[in-house]
JSON list of C-alpha atoms in Angstrom, two decimals:
[
{"chain": "A", "resi": 101, "resn": "VAL", "atom": "CA", "xyz": [0.72, 3.83, -21.27]},
{"chain": "A", "resi": 102, "resn": "GLY", "atom": "CA", "xyz": [-1.82, 5.71, -23.36]},
{"chain": "A", "resi": 103, "resn": "PHE", "atom": "CA", "xyz": [-4.41, 6.31, -20.68]},
{"chain": "A", "resi": 104, "resn": "VAL", "atom": "CA", "xyz": [-1.76, 7.28, -18.12]},
{"chain": "A", "resi": 105, "resn": "THR", "atom": "CA", "xyz": [-0.01, 9.80, -20.33]},
{"chain": "A", "resi": 106, "resn": "GLY", "atom": "CA", "xyz": [-3.29, 11.21, -21.65]},
{"chain": "A", "resi": 107, "resn": "THR", "atom": "CA", "xyz": [-3.66, 13.27, -24.79]},
{"chain": "A", "resi": 108, "resn": "GLN", "atom": "CA", "xyz": [-0.17, 14.45, -25.75]},
{"chain": "A", "resi": 109, "resn": "GLY", "atom": "CA", "xyz": [1.07, 13.64, -22.26]},
{"chain": "A", "resi": 110, "resn": "ASN", "atom": "CA", "xyz": [-1.34, 16.04, -20.53]},
{"chain": "A", "resi": 111, "resn": "PHE", "atom": "CA", "xyz": [-2.14, 13.78, -17.55]},
{"chain": "A", "resi": 112, "resn": "LEU", "atom": "CA", "xyz": [1.52, 13.04, -16.82]},
{"chain": "A", "resi": 113, "resn": "ARG", "atom": "CA", "xyz": [2.43, 16.74, -17.17]},
{"chain": "A", "resi": 114, "resn": "ALA", "atom": "CA", "xyz": [-0.43, 17.71, -14.83]},
{"chain": "A", "resi": 115, "resn": "CYS", "atom": "CA", "xyz": [0.82, 15.18, -12.23]},
{"chain": "A", "resi": 116, "resn": "GLU", "atom": "CA", "xyz": [4.33, 16.56, -12.54]},
{"chain": "A", "resi": 117, "resn": "GLU", "atom": "CA", "xyz": [3.04, 20.10, -12.05]},
{"chain": "A", "resi": 118, "resn": "GLU", "atom": "CA", "xyz": [0.81, 19.20, -9.09]},
{"chain": "A", "resi": 119, "resn": "TRP", "atom": "CA", "xyz": [3.45, 17.17, -7.24]},
{"chain": "A", "resi": 120, "resn": "GLY", "atom": "CA", "xyz": [6.68, 18.84, -8.37]},
{"chain": "A", "resi": 121, "resn": "THR", "atom": "CA", "xyz": [8.07, 15.69, -9.95]},
{"chain": "A", "resi": 122, "resn": "LEU", "atom": "CA", "xyz": [9.61, 14.51, -13.21]},
{"chain": "A", "resi": 123, "resn": "MET", "atom": "CA", "xyz": [7.92, 11.44, -14.69]},
{"chain": "A", "resi": 124, "resn": "PHE", "atom": "CA", "xyz": [8.56, 9.32, -17.75]},
{"chain": "A", "resi": 125, "resn": "PHE", "atom": "CA", "xyz": [8.14, 5.75, -18.95]},
{"chain": "A", "resi": 126, "resn": "CYS", "atom": "CA", "xyz": [11.20, 3.51, -19.11]},
{"chain": "A", "resi": 127, "resn": "ASP", "atom": "CA", "xyz": [11.64, 1.10, -22.03]},
{"chain": "A", "resi": 128, "resn": "TYR", "atom": "CA", "xyz": [8.57, 2.45, -23.84]},
{"chain": "A", "resi": 129, "resn": "HIS", "atom": "CA", "xyz": [7.96, 0.35, -26.97]},
{"chain": "A", "resi": 130, "resn": "GLY", "atom": "CA", "xyz": [5.74, 2.85, -28.77]},
{"chain": "A", "resi": 131, "resn": "PRO", "atom": "CA", "xyz": [2.22, 2.38, -30.09]},
{"chain": "A", "resi": 132, "resn": "THR", "atom": "CA", "xyz": [3.19, -0.79, -31.96]},
{"chain": "A", "resi": 133, "resn": "GLY", "atom": "CA", "xyz": [4.87, -2.38, -28.90]},
{"chain": "A", "resi": 134, "resn": "GLU", "atom": "CA", "xyz": [3.58, -5.34, -26.92]},
{"chain": "A", "resi": 135, "resn": "GLY", "atom": "CA", "xyz": [-0.17, -4.88, -26.42]},
{"chain": "A", "resi": 136, "resn": "GLY", "atom": "CA", "xyz": [-1.21, -4.97, -22.77]},
{"chain": "A", "resi": 137, "resn": "ALA", "atom": "CA", "xyz": [2.35, -5.20, -21.48]},
{"chain": "A", "resi": 138, "resn": "ALA", "atom": "CA", "xyz": [3.07, -3.21, -18.33]},
{"chain": "A", "resi": 139, "resn": "GLU", "atom": "CA", "xyz": [5.49, -0.31, -18.66]},
{"chain": "A", "resi": 140, "resn": "LYS", "atom": "CA", "xyz": [7.70, 0.99, -15.84]},
{"chain": "A", "resi": 141, "resn": "LEU", "atom": "CA", "xyz": [7.07, 4.59, -14.82]},
{"chain": "A", "resi": 142, "resn": "ALA", "atom": "CA", "xyz": [10.00, 6.49, -13.32]},
{"chain": "A", "resi": 143, "resn": "ILE", "atom": "CA", "xyz": [9.06, 9.26, -10.86]},
{"chain": "A", "resi": 144, "resn": "PHE", "atom": "CA", "xyz": [11.76, 11.65, -9.64]},
{"chain": "A", "resi": 145, "resn": "GLY", "atom": "CA", "xyz": [11.42, 14.20, -6.84]},
{"chain": "A", "resi": 146, "resn": "GLY", "atom": "CA", "xyz": [10.97, 14.37, -3.09]},
{"chain": "A", "resi": 147, "resn": "ILE", "atom": "CA", "xyz": [9.25, 11.55, -1.23]},
{"chain": "A", "resi": 148, "resn": "ARG", "atom": "CA", "xyz": [6.00, 13.50, -0.81]},
{"chain": "A", "resi": 149, "resn": "GLY", "atom": "CA", "xyz": [5.85, 14.37, -4.51]},
{"chain": "A", "resi": 150, "resn": "ARG", "atom": "CA", "xyz": [6.78, 10.87, -5.65]},
{"chain": "A", "resi": 151, "resn": "THR", "atom": "CA", "xyz": [4.14, 9.31, -3.40]},
{"chain": "A", "resi": 152, "resn": "GLY", "atom": "CA", "xyz": [1.41, 11.75, -4.45]},
{"chain": "A", "resi": 153, "resn": "ALA", "atom": "CA", "xyz": [2.17, 11.26, -8.14]},
{"chain": "A", "resi": 154, "resn": "GLU", "atom": "CA", "xyz": [2.29, 7.47, -7.74]},
{"chain": "A", "resi": 155, "resn": "LEU", "atom": "CA", "xyz": [-1.12, 7.41, -6.03]},
{"chain": "A", "resi": 156, "resn": "LYS", "atom": "CA", "xyz": [-2.60, 9.72, -8.69]},
{"chain": "A", "resi": 157, "resn": "VAL", "atom": "CA", "xyz": [-1.37, 7.38, -11.45]},
{"chain": "A", "resi": 158, "resn": "MET", "atom": "CA", "xyz": [-2.64, 4.34, -9.53]},
{"chain": "A", "resi": 159, "resn": "ALA", "atom": "CA", "xyz": [-6.08, 5.98, -9.31]},
{"chain": "A", "resi": 160, "resn": "ALA", "atom": "CA", "xyz": [-6.09, 6.62, -13.07]},
{"chain": "A", "resi": 161, "resn": "ILE", "atom": "CA", "xyz": [-5.12, 3.02, -13.85]},
{"chain": "A", "resi": 162, "resn": "GLU", "atom": "CA", "xyz": [-7.67, 1.64, -11.38]},
{"chain": "A", "resi": 163, "resn": "THR", "atom": "CA", "xyz": [-10.39, 3.67, -13.12]},
{"chain": "A", "resi": 164, "resn": "LYS", "atom": "CA", "xyz": [-9.58, 2.00, -16.46]},
{"chain": "A", "resi": 165, "resn": "LEU", "atom": "CA", "xyz": [-8.73, -1.44, -15.04]},
{"chain": "A", "resi": 166, "resn": "PRO", "atom": "CA", "xyz": [-10.86, -1.97, -11.90]},
{"chain": "A", "resi": 167, "resn": "GLY", "atom": "CA", "xyz": [-9.14, -4.23, -9.37]},
{"chain": "A", "resi": 168, "resn": "HIS", "atom": "CA", "xyz": [-5.66, -3.82, -10.87]},
{"chain": "A", "resi": 169, "resn": "PHE", "atom": "CA", "xyz": [-4.24, -2.48, -7.59]},
{"chain": "A", "resi": 170, "resn": "THR", "atom": "CA", "xyz": [-7.05, -3.15, -5.12]},
{"chain": "A", "resi": 171, "resn": "LYS", "atom": "CA", "xyz": [-8.19, -6.72, -5.73]},
{"chain": "A", "resi": 172, "resn": "SER", "atom": "CA", "xyz": [-5.67, -8.27, -3.31]},
{"chain": "A", "resi": 173, "resn": "LEU", "atom": "CA", "xyz": [-5.57, -5.49, -0.70]},
{"chain": "A", "resi": 174, "resn": "PRO", "atom": "CA", "xyz": [-6.82, -6.17, 2.82]},
{"chain": "A", "resi": 175, "resn": "ASP", "atom": "CA", "xyz": [-9.77, -4.06, 4.05]},
{"chain": "A", "resi": 176, "resn": "GLU", "atom": "CA", "xyz": [-7.41, -2.00, 6.18]},
{"chain": "A", "resi": 177, "resn": "GLN", "atom": "CA", "xyz": [-3.66, -1.60, 6.15]},
{"chain": "A", "resi": 178, "resn": "THR", "atom": "CA", "xyz": [-1.53, 0.50, 8.52]},
{"chain": "A", "resi": 179, "resn": "CYS", "atom": "CA", "xyz": [2.15, 1.23, 8.06]},
{"chain": "A", "resi": 180, "resn": "GLU", "atom": "CA", "xyz": [4.27, 1.22, 11.22]},
{"chain": "A", "resi": 181, "resn": "THR", "atom": "CA", "xyz": [7.13, 3.39, 9.90]},
{"chain": "A", "resi": 182, "resn": "GLU", "atom": "CA", "xyz": [7.39, 7.18, 10.35]},
{"chain": "A", "resi": 183, "resn": "TRP", "atom": "CA", "xyz": [6.75, 7.86, 6.65]},
{"chain": "A", "resi": 184, "resn": "GLY", "atom": "CA", "xyz": [4.32, 5.45, 5.09]},
{"chain": "A", "resi": 185, "resn": "ARG", "atom": "CA", "xyz": [1.06, 4.69, 3.43]},
{"chain": "A", "resi": 186, "resn": "ASP", "atom": "CA", "xyz": [-2.16, 3.45, 5.04]},
{"chain": "A", "resi": 187, "resn": "SER", "atom": "CA", "xyz": [-5.27, 2.26, 3.25]},
{"chain": "A", "resi": 188, "resn": "ILE", "atom": "CA", "xyz": [-8.91, 1.73, 4.14]},
{"chain": "A", "resi": 189, "resn": "SER", "atom": "CA", "xyz": [-11.64, 0.14, 2.00]},
{"chain": "A", "resi": 190, "resn": "LEU", "atom": "CA", "xyz": [-14.75, 2.29, 1.59]},
{"chain": "A", "resi": 191, "resn": "THR", "atom": "CA", "xyz": [-18.30, 1.46, 0.56]},
{"chain": "A", "resi": 192, "resn": "ASN", "atom": "CA", "xyz": [-19.73, 3.31, -2.44]},
{"chain": "A", "resi": 193, "resn": "GLU", "atom": "CA", "xyz": [-21.67, 5.61, -0.11]},
{"chain": "A", "resi": 194, "resn": "GLU", "atom": "CA", "xyz": [-18.60, 6.37, 2.03]},
{"chain": "A", "resi": 195, "resn": "LEU", "atom": "CA", "xyz": [-16.53, 7.04, -1.08]},
{"chain": "A", "resi": 196, "resn": "SER", "atom": "CA", "xyz": [-19.14, 9.40, -2.52]},
{"chain": "A", "resi": 197, "resn": "PHE", "atom": "CA", "xyz": [-19.27, 11.35, 0.75]},
{"chain": "A", "resi": 198, "resn": "ALA", "atom": "CA", "xyz": [-15.48, 11.40, 1.24]},
{"chain": "A", "resi": 199, "resn": "LEU", "atom": "CA", "xyz": [-14.85, 12.48, -2.34]},
{"chain": "A", "resi": 200, "resn": "GLY", "atom": "CA", "xyz": [-17.36, 15.33, -2.49]},
{"chain": "A", "resi": 201, "resn": "LYS", "atom": "CA", "xyz": [-18.33, 17.35, -5.52]},
{"chain": "A", "resi": 202, "resn": "ASP", "atom": "CA", "xyz": [-15.38, 17.50, -7.94]},
{"chain": "A", "resi": 203, "resn": "GLY", "atom": "CA", "xyz": [-13.13, 16.04, -5.22]},
{"chain": "A", "resi": 204, "resn": "SER", "atom": "CA", "xyz": [-13.61, 19.08, -2.96]},
{"chain": "A", "resi": 205, "resn": "THR", "atom": "CA", "xyz": [-14.06, 17.04, 0.24]},
{"chain": "A", "resi": 206, "resn": "ARG", "atom": "CA", "xyz": [-10.97, 14.95, -0.54]},
{"chain": "A", "resi": 207, "resn": "LYS", "atom": "CA", "xyz": [-8.91, 18.10, -1.02]},
{"chain": "A", "resi": 208, "resn": "LYS", "atom": "CA", "xyz": [-10.21, 19.61, 2.23]},
{"chain": "A", "resi": 209, "resn": "LEU", "atom": "CA", "xyz": [-9.49, 16.41, 4.18]},
{"chain": "A", "resi": 210, "resn": "ALA", "atom": "CA", "xyz": [-5.97, 16.24, 2.74]},
{"chain": "A", "resi": 211, "resn": "LYS", "atom": "CA", "xyz": [-5.29, 19.88, 3.57]},
{"chain": "A", "resi": 212, "resn": "ALA", "atom": "CA", "xyz": [-6.71, 19.67, 7.11]},
{"chain": "A", "resi": 213, "resn": "SER", "atom": "CA", "xyz": [-4.87, 16.45, 7.98]},
{"chain": "A", "resi": 214, "resn": "GLY", "atom": "CA", "xyz": [-1.63, 17.27, 6.17]},
{"chain": "A", "resi": 215, "resn": "CYS", "atom": "CA", "xyz": [-1.48, 13.81, 4.59]},
{"chain": "A", "resi": 216, "resn": "ILE", "atom": "CA", "xyz": [-1.65, 12.84, 0.93]},
{"chain": "A", "resi": 217, "resn": "LEU", "atom": "CA", "xyz": [-5.14, 11.46, 0.34]},
{"chain": "A", "resi": 218, "resn": "GLU", "atom": "CA", "xyz": [-6.09, 9.68, -2.86]},
{"chain": "A", "resi": 219, "resn": "TYR", "atom": "CA", "xyz": [-8.85, 7.23, -3.70]},
{"chain": "A", "resi": 220, "resn": "VAL", "atom": "CA", "xyz": [-7.81, 4.23, -5.78]},
{"chain": "A", "resi": 221, "resn": "GLY", "atom": "CA", "xyz": [-11.06, 2.54, -6.66]},
{"chain": "A", "resi": 222, "resn": "ASN", "atom": "CA", "xyz": [-12.95, 2.20, -3.38]},
{"chain": "A", "resi": 223, "resn": "THR", "atom": "CA", "xyz": [-9.78, 2.30, -1.30]},
{"chain": "A", "resi": 224, "resn": "ALA", "atom": "CA", "xyz": [-8.61, 5.45, 0.45]},
{"chain": "A", "resi": 225, "resn": "PHE", "atom": "CA", "xyz": [-4.82, 5.80, 0.59]},
{"chain": "A", "resi": 226, "resn": "MET", "atom": "CA", "xyz": [-3.32, 8.16, 3.16]},
{"chain": "A", "resi": 227, "resn": "ALA", "atom": "CA", "xyz": [0.39, 8.80, 2.89]},
{"chain": "A", "resi": 228, "resn": "GLY", "atom": "CA", "xyz": [2.85, 10.87, 4.87]},
{"chain": "A", "resi": 229, "resn": "PRO", "atom": "CA", "xyz": [4.26, 11.02, 8.40]},
{"chain": "A", "resi": 230, "resn": "THR", "atom": "CA", "xyz": [2.47, 9.00, 11.09]},
{"chain": "A", "resi": 231, "resn": "ALA", "atom": "CA", "xyz": [0.76, 12.00, 12.71]},
{"chain": "A", "resi": 232, "resn": "THR", "atom": "CA", "xyz": [-0.77, 13.21, 9.44]},
{"chain": "A", "resi": 233, "resn": "ARG", "atom": "CA", "xyz": [-2.01, 9.73, 8.51]},
{"chain": "A", "resi": 234, "resn": "ARG", "atom": "CA", "xyz": [-3.57, 9.40, 11.97]},
{"chain": "A", "resi": 235, "resn": "ARG", "atom": "CA", "xyz": [-5.40, 12.73, 11.47]},
{"chain": "A", "resi": 236, "resn": "GLY", "atom": "CA", "xyz": [-6.52, 11.59, 8.01]},
{"chain": "A", "resi": 237, "resn": "ARG", "atom": "CA", "xyz": [-8.08, 8.47, 9.53]},
{"chain": "A", "resi": 238, "resn": "GLU", "atom": "CA", "xyz": [-9.82, 10.47, 12.26]},
{"chain": "A", "resi": 239, "resn": "TYR", "atom": "CA", "xyz": [-11.31, 12.99, 9.84]}
]
């Protein structure tokens, strides 16, 4: 919980601001609660905001606990529904290029394609309607 909320909840508040969501932990046991136990995070808002915030939190957790979300993912995953989430594994070199300085390339790719684009470890997640995810893959 601590590294997701950040100092005085700054990370969670920044995610809420960026994605237009309301986020809080359910059944939080406080600093003296069960060490290492997973907490449930509730995210309220539209589907785009909820998905973007979820991927941002996943990326933060994956940074602190490598493999937490990505260890059992296939190299490539495509969702067949109209709104969904696709993922592609990237090499370190591909990730460095796709991320860009201070995430500038990631932001440009997301804006140009119209999909939500977030890197969780070395996995690129593209979320949104089918057409935007397709453009995200092409770019």
